[in-house]
PDB file of C-alpha atoms in Angstrom:
ATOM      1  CA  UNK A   8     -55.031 132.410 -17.928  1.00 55.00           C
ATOM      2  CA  UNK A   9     -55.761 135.905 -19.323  1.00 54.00           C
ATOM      3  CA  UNK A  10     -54.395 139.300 -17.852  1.00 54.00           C
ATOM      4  CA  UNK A  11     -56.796 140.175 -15.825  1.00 50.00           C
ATOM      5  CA  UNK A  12     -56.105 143.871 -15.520  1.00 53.00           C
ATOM      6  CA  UNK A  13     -56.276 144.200 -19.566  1.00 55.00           C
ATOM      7  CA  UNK A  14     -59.509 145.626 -20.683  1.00 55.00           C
ATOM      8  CA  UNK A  15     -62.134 142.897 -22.001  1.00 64.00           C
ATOM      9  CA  UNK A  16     -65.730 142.955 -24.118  1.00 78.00           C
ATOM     10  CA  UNK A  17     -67.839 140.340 -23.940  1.00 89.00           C
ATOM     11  CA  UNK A  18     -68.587 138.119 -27.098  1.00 92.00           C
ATOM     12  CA  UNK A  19     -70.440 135.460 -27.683  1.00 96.00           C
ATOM     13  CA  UNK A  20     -68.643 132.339 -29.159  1.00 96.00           C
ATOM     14  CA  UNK A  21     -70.060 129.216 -30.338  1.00 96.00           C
ATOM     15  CA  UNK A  22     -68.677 126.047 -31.061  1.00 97.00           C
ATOM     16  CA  UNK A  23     -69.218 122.726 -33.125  1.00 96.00           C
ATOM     17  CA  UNK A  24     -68.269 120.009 -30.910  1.00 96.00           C
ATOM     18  CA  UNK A  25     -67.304 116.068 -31.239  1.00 96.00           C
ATOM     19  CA  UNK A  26     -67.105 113.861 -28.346  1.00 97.00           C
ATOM     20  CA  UNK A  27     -67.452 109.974 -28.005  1.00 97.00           C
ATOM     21  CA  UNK A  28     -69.992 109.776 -25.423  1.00 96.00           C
ATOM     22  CA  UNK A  29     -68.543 106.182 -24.026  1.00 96.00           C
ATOM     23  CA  UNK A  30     -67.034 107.569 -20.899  1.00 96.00           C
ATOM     24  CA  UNK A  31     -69.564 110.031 -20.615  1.00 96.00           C
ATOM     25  CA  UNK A  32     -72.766 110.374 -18.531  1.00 96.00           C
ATOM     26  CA  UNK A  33     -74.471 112.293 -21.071  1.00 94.00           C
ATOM     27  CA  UNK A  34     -73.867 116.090 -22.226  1.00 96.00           C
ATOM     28  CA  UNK A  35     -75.186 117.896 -19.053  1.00 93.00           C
ATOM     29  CA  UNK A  36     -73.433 118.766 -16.118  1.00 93.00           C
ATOM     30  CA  UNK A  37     -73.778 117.004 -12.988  1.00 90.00           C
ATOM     31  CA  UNK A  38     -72.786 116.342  -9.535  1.00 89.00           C
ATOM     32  CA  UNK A  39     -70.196 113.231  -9.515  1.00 90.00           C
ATOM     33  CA  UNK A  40     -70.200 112.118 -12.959  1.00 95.00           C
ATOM     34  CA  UNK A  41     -68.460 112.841 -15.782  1.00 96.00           C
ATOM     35  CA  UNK A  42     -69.995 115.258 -18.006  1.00 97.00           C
ATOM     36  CA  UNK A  43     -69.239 116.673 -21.654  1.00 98.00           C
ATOM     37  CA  UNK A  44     -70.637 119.932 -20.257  1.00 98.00           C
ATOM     38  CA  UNK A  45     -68.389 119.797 -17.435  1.00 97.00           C
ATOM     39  CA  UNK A  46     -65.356 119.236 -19.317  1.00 98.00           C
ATOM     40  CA  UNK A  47     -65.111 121.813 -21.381  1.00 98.00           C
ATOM     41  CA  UNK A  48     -66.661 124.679 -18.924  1.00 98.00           C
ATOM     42  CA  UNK A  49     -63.759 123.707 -16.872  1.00 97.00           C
ATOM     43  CA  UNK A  50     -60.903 124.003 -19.755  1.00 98.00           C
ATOM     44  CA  UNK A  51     -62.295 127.842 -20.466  1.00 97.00           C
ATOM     45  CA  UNK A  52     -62.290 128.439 -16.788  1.00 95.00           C
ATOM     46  CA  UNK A  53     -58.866 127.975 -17.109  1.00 95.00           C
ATOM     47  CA  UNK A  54     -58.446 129.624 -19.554  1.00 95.00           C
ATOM     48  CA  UNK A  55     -60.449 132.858 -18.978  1.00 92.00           C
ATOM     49  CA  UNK A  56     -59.792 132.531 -14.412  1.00 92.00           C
ATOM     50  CA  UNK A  57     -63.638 132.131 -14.124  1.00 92.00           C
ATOM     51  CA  UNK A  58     -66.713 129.948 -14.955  1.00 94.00           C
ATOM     52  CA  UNK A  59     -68.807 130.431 -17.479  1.00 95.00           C
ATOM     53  CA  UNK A  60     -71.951 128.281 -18.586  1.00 96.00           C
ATOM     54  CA  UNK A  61     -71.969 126.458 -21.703  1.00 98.00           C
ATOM     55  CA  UNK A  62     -75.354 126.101 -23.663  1.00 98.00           C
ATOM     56  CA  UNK A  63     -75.737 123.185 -25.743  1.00 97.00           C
ATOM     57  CA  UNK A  64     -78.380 122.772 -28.413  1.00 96.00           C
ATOM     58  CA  UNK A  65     -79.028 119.310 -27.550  1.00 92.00           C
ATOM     59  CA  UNK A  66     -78.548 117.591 -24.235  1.00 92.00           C
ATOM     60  CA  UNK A  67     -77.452 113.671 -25.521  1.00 94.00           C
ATOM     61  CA  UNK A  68     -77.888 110.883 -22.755  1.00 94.00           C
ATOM     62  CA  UNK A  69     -75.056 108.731 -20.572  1.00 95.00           C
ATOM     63  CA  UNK A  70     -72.894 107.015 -23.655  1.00 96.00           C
ATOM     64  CA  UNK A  71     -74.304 108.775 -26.507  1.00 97.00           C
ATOM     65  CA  UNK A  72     -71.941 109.814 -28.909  1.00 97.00           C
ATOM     66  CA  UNK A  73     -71.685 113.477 -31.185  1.00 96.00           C
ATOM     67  CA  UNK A  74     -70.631 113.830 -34.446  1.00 94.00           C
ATOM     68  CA  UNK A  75     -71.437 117.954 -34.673  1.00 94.00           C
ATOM     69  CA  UNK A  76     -73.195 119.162 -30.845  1.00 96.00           C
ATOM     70  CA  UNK A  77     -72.933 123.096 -31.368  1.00 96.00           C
ATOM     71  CA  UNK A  78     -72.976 125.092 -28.251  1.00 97.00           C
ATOM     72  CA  UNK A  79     -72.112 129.082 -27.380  1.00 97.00           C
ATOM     73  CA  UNK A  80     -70.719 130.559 -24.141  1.00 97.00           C
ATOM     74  CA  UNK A  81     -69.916 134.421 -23.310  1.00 96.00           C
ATOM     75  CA  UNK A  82     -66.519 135.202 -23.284  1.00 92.00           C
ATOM     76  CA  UNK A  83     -64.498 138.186 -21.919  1.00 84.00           C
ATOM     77  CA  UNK A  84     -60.637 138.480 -23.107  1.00 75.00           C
ATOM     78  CA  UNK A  85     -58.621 138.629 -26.166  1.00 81.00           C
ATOM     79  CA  UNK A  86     -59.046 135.649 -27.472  1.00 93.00           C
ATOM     80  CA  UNK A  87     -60.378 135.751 -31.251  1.00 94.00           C
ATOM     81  CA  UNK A  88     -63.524 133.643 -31.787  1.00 94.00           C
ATOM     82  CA  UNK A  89     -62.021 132.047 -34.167  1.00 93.00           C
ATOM     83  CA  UNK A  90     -59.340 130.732 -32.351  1.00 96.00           C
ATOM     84  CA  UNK A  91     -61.291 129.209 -29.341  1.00 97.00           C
ATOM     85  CA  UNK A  92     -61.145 125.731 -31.036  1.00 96.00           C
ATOM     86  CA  UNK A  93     -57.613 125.369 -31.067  1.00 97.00           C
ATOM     87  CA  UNK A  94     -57.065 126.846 -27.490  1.00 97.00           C
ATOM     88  CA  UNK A  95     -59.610 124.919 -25.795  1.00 98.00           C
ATOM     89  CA  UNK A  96     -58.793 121.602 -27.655  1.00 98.00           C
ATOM     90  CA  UNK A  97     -55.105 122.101 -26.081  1.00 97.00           C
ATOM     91  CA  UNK A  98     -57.135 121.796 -22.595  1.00 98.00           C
ATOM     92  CA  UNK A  99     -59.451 119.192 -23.201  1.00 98.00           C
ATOM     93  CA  UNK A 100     -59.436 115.081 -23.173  1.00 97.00           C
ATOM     94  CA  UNK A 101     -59.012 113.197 -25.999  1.00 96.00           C
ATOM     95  CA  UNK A 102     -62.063 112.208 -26.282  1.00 96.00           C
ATOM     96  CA  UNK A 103     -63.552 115.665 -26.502  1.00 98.00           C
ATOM     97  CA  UNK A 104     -62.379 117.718 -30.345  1.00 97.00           C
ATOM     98  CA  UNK A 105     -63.928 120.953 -30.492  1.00 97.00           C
ATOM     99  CA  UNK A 106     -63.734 121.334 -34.444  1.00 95.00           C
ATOM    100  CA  UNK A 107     -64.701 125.258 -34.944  1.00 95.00           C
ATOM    101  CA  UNK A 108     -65.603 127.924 -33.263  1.00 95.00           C
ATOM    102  CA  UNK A 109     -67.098 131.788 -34.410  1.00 94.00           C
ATOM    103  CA  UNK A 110     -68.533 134.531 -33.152  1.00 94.00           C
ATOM    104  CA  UNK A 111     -71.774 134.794 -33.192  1.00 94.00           C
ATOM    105  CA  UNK A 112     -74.636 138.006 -32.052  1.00 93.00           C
ATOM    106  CA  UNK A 113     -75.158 137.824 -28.918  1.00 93.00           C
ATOM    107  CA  UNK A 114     -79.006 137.437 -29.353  1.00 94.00           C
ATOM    108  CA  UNK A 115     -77.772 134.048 -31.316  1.00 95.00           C
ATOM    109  CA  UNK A 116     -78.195 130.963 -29.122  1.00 96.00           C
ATOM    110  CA  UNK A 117     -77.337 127.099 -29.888  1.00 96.00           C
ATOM    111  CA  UNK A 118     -80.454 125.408 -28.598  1.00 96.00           C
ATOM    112  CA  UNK A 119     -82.894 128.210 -28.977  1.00 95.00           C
ATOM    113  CA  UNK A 120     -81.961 129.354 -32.844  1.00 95.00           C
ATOM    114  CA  UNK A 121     -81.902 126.091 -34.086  1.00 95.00           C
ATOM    115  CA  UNK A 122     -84.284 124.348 -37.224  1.00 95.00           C
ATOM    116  CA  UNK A 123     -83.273 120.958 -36.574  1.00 95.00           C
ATOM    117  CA  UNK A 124     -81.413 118.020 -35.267  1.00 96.00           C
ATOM    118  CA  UNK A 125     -80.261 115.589 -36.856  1.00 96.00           C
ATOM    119  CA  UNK A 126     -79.483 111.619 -35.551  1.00 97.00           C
ATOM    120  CA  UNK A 127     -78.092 108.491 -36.824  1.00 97.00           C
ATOM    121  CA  UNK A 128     -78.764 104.806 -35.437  1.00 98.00           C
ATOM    122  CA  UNK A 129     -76.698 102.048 -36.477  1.00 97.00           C
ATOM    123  CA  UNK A 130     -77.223  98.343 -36.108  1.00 98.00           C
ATOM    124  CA  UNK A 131     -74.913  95.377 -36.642  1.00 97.00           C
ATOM    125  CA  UNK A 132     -76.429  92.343 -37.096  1.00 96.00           C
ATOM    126  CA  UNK A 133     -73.184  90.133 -37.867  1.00 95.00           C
ATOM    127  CA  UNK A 134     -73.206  86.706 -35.465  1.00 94.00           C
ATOM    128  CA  UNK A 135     -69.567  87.766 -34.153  1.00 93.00           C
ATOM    129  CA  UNK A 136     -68.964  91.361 -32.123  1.00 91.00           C
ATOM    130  CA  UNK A 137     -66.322  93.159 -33.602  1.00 93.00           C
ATOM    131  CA  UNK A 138     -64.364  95.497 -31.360  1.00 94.00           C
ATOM    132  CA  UNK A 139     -63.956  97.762 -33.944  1.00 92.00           C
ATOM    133  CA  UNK A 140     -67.998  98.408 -34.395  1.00 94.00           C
ATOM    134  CA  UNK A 141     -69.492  97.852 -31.314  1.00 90.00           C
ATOM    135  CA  UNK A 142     -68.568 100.824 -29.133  1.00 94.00           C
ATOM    136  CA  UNK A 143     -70.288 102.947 -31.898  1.00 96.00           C
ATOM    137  CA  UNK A 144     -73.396 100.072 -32.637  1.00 97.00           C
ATOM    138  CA  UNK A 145     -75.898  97.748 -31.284  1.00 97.00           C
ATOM    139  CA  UNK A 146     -74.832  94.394 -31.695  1.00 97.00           C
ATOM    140  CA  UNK A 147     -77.980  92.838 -32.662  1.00 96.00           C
ATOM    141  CA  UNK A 148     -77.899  89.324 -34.023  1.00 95.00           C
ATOM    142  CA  UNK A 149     -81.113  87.533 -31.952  1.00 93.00           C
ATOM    143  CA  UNK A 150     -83.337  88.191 -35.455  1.00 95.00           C
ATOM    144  CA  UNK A 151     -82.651  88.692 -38.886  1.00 96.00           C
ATOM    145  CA  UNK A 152     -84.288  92.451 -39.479  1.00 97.00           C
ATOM    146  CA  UNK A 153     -86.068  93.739 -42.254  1.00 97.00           C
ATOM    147  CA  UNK A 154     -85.224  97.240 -43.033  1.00 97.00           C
ATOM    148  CA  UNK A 155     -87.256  97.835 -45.684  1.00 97.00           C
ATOM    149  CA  UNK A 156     -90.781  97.316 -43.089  1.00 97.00           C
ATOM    150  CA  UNK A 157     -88.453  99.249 -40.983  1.00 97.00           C
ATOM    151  CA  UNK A 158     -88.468 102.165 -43.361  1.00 97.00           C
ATOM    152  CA  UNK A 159     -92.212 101.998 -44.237  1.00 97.00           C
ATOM    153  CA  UNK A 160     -92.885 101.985 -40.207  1.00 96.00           C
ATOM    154  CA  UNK A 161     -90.699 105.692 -40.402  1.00 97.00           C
ATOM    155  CA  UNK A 162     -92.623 107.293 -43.056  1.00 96.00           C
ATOM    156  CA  UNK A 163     -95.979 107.962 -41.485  1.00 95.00           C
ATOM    157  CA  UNK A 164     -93.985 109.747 -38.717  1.00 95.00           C
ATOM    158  CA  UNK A 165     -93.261 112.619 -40.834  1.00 96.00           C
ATOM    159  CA  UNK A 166     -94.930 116.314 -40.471  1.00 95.00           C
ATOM    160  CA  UNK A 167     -95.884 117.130 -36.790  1.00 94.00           C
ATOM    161  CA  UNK A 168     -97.260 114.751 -34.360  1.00 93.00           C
ATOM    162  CA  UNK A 169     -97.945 114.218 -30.615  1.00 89.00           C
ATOM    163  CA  UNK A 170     -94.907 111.829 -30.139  1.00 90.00           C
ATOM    164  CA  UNK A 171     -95.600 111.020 -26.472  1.00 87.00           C
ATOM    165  CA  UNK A 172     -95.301 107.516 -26.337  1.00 88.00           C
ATOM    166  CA  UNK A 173     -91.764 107.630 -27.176  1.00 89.00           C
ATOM    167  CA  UNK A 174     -90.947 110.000 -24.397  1.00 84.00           C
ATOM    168  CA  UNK A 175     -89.494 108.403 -21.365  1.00 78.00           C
ATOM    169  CA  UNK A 176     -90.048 109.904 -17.839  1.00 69.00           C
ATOM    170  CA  UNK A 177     -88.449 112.425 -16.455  1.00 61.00           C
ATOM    171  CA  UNK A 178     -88.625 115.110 -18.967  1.00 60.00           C
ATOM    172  CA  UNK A 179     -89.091 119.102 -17.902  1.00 61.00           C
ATOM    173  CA  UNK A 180     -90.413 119.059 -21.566  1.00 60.00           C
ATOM    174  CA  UNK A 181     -94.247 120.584 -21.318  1.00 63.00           C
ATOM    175  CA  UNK A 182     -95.776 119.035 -24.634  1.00 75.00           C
ATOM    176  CA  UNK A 183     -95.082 116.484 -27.301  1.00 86.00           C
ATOM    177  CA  UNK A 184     -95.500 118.067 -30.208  1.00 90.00           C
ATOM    178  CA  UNK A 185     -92.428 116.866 -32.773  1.00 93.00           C
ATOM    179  CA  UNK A 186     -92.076 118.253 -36.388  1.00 95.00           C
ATOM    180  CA  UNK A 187     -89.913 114.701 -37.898  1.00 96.00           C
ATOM    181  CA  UNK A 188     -88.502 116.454 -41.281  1.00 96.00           C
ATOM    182  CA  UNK A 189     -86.794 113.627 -42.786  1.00 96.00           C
ATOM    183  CA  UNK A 190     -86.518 109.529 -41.971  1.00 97.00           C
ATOM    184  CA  UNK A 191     -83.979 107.152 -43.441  1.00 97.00           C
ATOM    185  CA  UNK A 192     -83.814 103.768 -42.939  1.00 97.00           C
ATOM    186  CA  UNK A 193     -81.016 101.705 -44.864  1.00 95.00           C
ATOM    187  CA  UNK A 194     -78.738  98.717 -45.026  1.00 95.00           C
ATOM    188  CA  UNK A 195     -75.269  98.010 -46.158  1.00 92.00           C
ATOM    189  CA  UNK A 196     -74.106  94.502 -45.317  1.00 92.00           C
ATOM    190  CA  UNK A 197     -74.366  94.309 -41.781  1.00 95.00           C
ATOM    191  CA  UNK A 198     -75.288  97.913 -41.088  1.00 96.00           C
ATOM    192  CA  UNK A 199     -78.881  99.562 -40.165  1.00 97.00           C
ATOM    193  CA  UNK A 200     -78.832 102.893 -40.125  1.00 97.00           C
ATOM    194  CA  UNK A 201     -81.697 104.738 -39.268  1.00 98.00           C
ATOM    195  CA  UNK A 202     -81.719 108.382 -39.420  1.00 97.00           C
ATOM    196  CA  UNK A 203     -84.067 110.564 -38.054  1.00 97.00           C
ATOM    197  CA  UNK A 204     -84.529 114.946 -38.258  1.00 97.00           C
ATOM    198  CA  UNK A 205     -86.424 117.112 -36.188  1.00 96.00           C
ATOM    199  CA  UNK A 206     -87.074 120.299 -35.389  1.00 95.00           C
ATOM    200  CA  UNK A 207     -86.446 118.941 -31.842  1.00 92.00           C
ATOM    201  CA  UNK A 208     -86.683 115.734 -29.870  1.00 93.00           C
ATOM    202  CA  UNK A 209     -88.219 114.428 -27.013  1.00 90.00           C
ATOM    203  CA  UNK A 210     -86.330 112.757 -23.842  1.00 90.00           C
ATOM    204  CA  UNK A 211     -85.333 109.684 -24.992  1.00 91.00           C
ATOM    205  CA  UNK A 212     -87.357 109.453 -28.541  1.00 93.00           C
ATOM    206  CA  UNK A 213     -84.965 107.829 -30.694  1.00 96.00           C
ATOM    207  CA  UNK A 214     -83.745 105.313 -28.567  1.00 96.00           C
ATOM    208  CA  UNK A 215     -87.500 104.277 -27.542  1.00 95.00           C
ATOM    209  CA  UNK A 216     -87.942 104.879 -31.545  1.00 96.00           C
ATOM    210  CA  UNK A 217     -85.574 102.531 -33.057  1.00 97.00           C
ATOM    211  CA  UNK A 218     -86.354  99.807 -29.735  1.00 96.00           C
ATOM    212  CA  UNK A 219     -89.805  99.794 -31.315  1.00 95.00           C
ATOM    213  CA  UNK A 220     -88.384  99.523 -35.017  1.00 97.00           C
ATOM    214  CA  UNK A 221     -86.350  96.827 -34.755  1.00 97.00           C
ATOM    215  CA  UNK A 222     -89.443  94.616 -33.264  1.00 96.00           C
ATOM    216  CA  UNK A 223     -91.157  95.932 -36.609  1.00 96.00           C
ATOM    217  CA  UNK A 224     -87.816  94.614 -38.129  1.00 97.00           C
ATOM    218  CA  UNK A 225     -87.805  91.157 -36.785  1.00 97.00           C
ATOM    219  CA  UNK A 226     -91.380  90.643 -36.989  1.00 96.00           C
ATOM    220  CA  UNK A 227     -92.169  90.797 -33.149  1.00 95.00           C
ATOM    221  CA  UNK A 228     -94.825  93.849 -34.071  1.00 94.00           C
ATOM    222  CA  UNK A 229     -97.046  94.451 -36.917  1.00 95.00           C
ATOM    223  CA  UNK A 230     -96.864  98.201 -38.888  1.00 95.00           C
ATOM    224  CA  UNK A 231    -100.303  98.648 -38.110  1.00 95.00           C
ATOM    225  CA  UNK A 232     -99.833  97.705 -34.626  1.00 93.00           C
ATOM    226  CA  UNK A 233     -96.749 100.091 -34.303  1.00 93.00           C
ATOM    227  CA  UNK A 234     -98.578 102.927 -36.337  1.00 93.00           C
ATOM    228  CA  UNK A 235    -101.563 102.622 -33.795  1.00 92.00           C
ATOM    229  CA  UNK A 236     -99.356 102.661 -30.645  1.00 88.00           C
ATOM    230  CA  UNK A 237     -98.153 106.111 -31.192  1.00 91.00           C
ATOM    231  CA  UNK A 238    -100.719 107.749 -32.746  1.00 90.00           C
ATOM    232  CA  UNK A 239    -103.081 106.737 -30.016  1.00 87.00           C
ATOM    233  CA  UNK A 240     -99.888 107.402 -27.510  1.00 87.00           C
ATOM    234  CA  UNK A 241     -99.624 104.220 -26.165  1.00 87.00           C
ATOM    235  CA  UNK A 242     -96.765 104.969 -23.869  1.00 84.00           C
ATOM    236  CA  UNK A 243     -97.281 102.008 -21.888  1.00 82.00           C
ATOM    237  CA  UNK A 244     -96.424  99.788 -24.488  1.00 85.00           C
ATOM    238  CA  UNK A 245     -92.858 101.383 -25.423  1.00 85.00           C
ATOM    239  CA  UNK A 246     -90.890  99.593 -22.612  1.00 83.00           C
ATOM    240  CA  UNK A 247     -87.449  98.715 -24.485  1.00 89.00           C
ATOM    241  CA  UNK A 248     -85.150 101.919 -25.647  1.00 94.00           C
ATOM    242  CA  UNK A 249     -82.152 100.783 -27.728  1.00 96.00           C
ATOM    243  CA  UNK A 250     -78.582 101.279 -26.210  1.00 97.00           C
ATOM    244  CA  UNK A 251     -76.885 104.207 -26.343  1.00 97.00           C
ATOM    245  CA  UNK A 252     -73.656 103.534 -27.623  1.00 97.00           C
ATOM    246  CA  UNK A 253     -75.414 103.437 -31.500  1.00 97.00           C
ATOM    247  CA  UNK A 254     -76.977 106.563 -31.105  1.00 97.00           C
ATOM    248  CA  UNK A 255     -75.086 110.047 -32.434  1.00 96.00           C
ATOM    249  CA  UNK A 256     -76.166 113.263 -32.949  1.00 96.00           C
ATOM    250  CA  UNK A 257     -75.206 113.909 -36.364  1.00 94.00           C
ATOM    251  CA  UNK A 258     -75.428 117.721 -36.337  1.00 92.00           C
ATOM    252  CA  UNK A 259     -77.807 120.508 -36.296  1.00 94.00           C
ATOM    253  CA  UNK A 260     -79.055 123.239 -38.665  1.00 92.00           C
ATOM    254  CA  UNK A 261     -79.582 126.823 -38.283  1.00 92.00           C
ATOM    255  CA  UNK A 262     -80.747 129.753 -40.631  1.00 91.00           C
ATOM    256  CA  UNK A 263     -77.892 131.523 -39.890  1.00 84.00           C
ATOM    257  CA  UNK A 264     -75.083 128.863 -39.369  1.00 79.00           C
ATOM    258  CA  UNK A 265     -71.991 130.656 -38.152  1.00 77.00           C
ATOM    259  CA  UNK A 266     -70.029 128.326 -40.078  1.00 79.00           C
ATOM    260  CA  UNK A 267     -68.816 127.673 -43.577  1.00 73.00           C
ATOM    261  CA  UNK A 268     -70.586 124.245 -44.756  1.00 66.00           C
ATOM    262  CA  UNK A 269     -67.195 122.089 -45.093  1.00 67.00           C
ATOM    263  CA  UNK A 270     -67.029 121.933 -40.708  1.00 68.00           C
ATOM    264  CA  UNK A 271     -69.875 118.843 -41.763  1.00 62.00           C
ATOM    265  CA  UNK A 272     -67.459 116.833 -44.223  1.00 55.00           C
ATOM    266  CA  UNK A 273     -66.983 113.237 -42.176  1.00 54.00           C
ATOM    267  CA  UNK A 274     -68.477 114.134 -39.049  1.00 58.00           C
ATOM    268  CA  UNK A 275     -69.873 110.520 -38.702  1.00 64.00           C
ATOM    269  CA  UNK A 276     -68.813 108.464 -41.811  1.00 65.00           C
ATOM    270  CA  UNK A 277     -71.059 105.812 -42.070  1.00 73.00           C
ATOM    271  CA  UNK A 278     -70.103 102.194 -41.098  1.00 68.00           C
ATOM    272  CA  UNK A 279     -70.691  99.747 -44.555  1.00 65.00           C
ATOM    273  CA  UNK A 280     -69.820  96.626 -46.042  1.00 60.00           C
ATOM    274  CA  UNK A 281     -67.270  96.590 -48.240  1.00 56.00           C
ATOM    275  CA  UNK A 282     -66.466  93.230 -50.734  1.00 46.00           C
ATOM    276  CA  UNK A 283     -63.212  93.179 -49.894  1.00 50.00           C
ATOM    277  CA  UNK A 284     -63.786  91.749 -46.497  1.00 46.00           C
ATOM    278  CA  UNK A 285     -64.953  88.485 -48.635  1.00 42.00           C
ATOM    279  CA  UNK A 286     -61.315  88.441 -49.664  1.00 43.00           C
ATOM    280  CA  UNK A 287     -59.408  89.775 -46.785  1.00 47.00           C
ATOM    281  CA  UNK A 288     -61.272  88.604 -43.297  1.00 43.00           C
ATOM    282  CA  UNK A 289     -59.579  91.640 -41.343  1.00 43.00           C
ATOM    283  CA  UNK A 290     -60.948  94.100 -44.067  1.00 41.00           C
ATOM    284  CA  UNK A 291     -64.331  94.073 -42.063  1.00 38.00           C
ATOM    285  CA  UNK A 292     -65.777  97.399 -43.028  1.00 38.00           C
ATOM    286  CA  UNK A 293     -64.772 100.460 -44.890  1.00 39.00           C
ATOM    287  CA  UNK A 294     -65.781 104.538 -44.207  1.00 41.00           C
ATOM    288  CA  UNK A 295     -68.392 106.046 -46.575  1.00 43.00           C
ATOM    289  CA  UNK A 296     -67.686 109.533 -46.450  1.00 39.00           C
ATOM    290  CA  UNK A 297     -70.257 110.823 -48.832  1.00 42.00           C
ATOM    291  CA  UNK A 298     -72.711 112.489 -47.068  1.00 41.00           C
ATOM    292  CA  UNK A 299     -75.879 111.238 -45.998  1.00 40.00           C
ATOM    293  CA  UNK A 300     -79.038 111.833 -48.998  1.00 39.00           C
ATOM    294  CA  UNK A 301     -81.706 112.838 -46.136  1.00 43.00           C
ATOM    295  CA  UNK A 302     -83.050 115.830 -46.789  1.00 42.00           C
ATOM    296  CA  UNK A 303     -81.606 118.892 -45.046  1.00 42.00           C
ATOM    297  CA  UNK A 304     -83.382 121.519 -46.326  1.00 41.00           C
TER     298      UNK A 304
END
């Protein structure tokens, strides 16, 4: 804990954050459950003798995982900005890595300053589980799924639209409005991923999103029918959100990122197929680390 008696200024830190959401009920604090939130309010408490409130610039559900969640807190002490990351990673579980940190104005904030979000879906579709996969997947094997109607039923979704009926109850969130920036829909062996950016989301929209894709996949909806249902906001008809262990928020963008670009490389390598597994049964996938082609800008 900091000397107390030592002069302080306040400055306002922020943070890119990674965290396997598994263990986790969701990003936001709350009473009796385990909370990313939580966690690492309580390692700078330590570290600084009293609380201080985290912001996050995206609040991801119970088991939802994050590649790149940035957040920002106000810190008094003489602690560098810079070297929050490796101080607070010496506090926190294992399953928390906070992988930079920089001071930022203190008119800067993480949810409010940001252009977009940015989150990845992936789908295994293999018979078999694998151990290795499924924690970060959704085992889906029921249907053989076409990615390609898949992609076609993302498309129309792009520029701004009244998204409500994939917005599950419960949301403070006053409107619907959602500016979708980019879609991506692809396969590699076994793997779906569907990729999705925003200038912000709605509770629960990709989950209720890629539910609703993967009956356009395996032929249990028409595109037209699926295209109709939200742009006449057919919420009543969105009843099955996909489970939260394939869903990861990738990262998100700001005008004036505090952070050099190379805090993205292999945030979330993409699960593929590789041909050796053919040859070598235990080989069952390989990491991709290029980085993803949807559009950023």
């Amino acid at each position: 804990m900091l000397d107390s008696h030592q002069p302080r200024e306040t400055q306002r830190v922020a943070l890119v954050i990674q965290y396997l959401g598994t263990h986790f009920h969701g990003w936001q604090r709350q009473k009796h459950h385990r909370s990313v939130q939580e966690e690492i309010e309580t390692a700078i408490a330590k570290i600084l003798g009293h609380h201080v409130t985290l912001h996050g610039a995206g609040r991801t559900d119970s088991g939802v995982h994050a590649a790149a969640q940035v957040a920002h807190f106000d810190a008094t002490g003489l602690i560098p900005p810079h070297k929050w990351a490796s101080v607070l990673n010496s506090y926190l579980p294992k399953d928390i890595l906070i992988k930079a940190s920089a001071g930022v104005d203190n008119r800067w904030h993480a949810r409010f300053s940001a252009a977009y979000r940015r989150y990845r879906y992936t789908i295994y579709t293999e018979d078999w589980p694998n151990l290795f996969v499924t924690p970060f997947s959704w085992h889906y094997y029921y249907a053989p799924l076409d990615e390609t109607l898949m992609q076609a039923a993302l498309e129309p979704l792009l520029g701004k639209h009244h998204l409500a009926a994939f917005h599950r109850a419960g949301s403070k969130r006053s409107h619907s409005w959602v500016e979708v920036q980019a879609v991506e829909c692809d396969r590699s062996g076994p793997f779906i991923h569907i990729e999705i950016q925003a200038n912000g989301f709605l509770y629960g929209m990709v989950r209720l999103l890629v539910g609703m894709l993967v009956q356009v996949g395996s032929g249990q909806r028409t595109l037209a029918n699926f295209t109709e249902l939200w742009k006449e906001q057919r919420r009543e008809e969105v009843k099955h959100a996909a489970p939260s262990q394939g869903l990861c928020l990738l990262r998100v963008g700001y005008p004036d990122f505090p952070f050099t670009p190379d805090v993205w490389y292999d945030t979330m390598p993409k699960l593929v197929f590789s041909q050796e597994s053919l040859v070598n049964p235990s080989a069952t996938l390989r990491v991709n680390s290029q980085q993803s082609t949807v559009n950023s800008n």
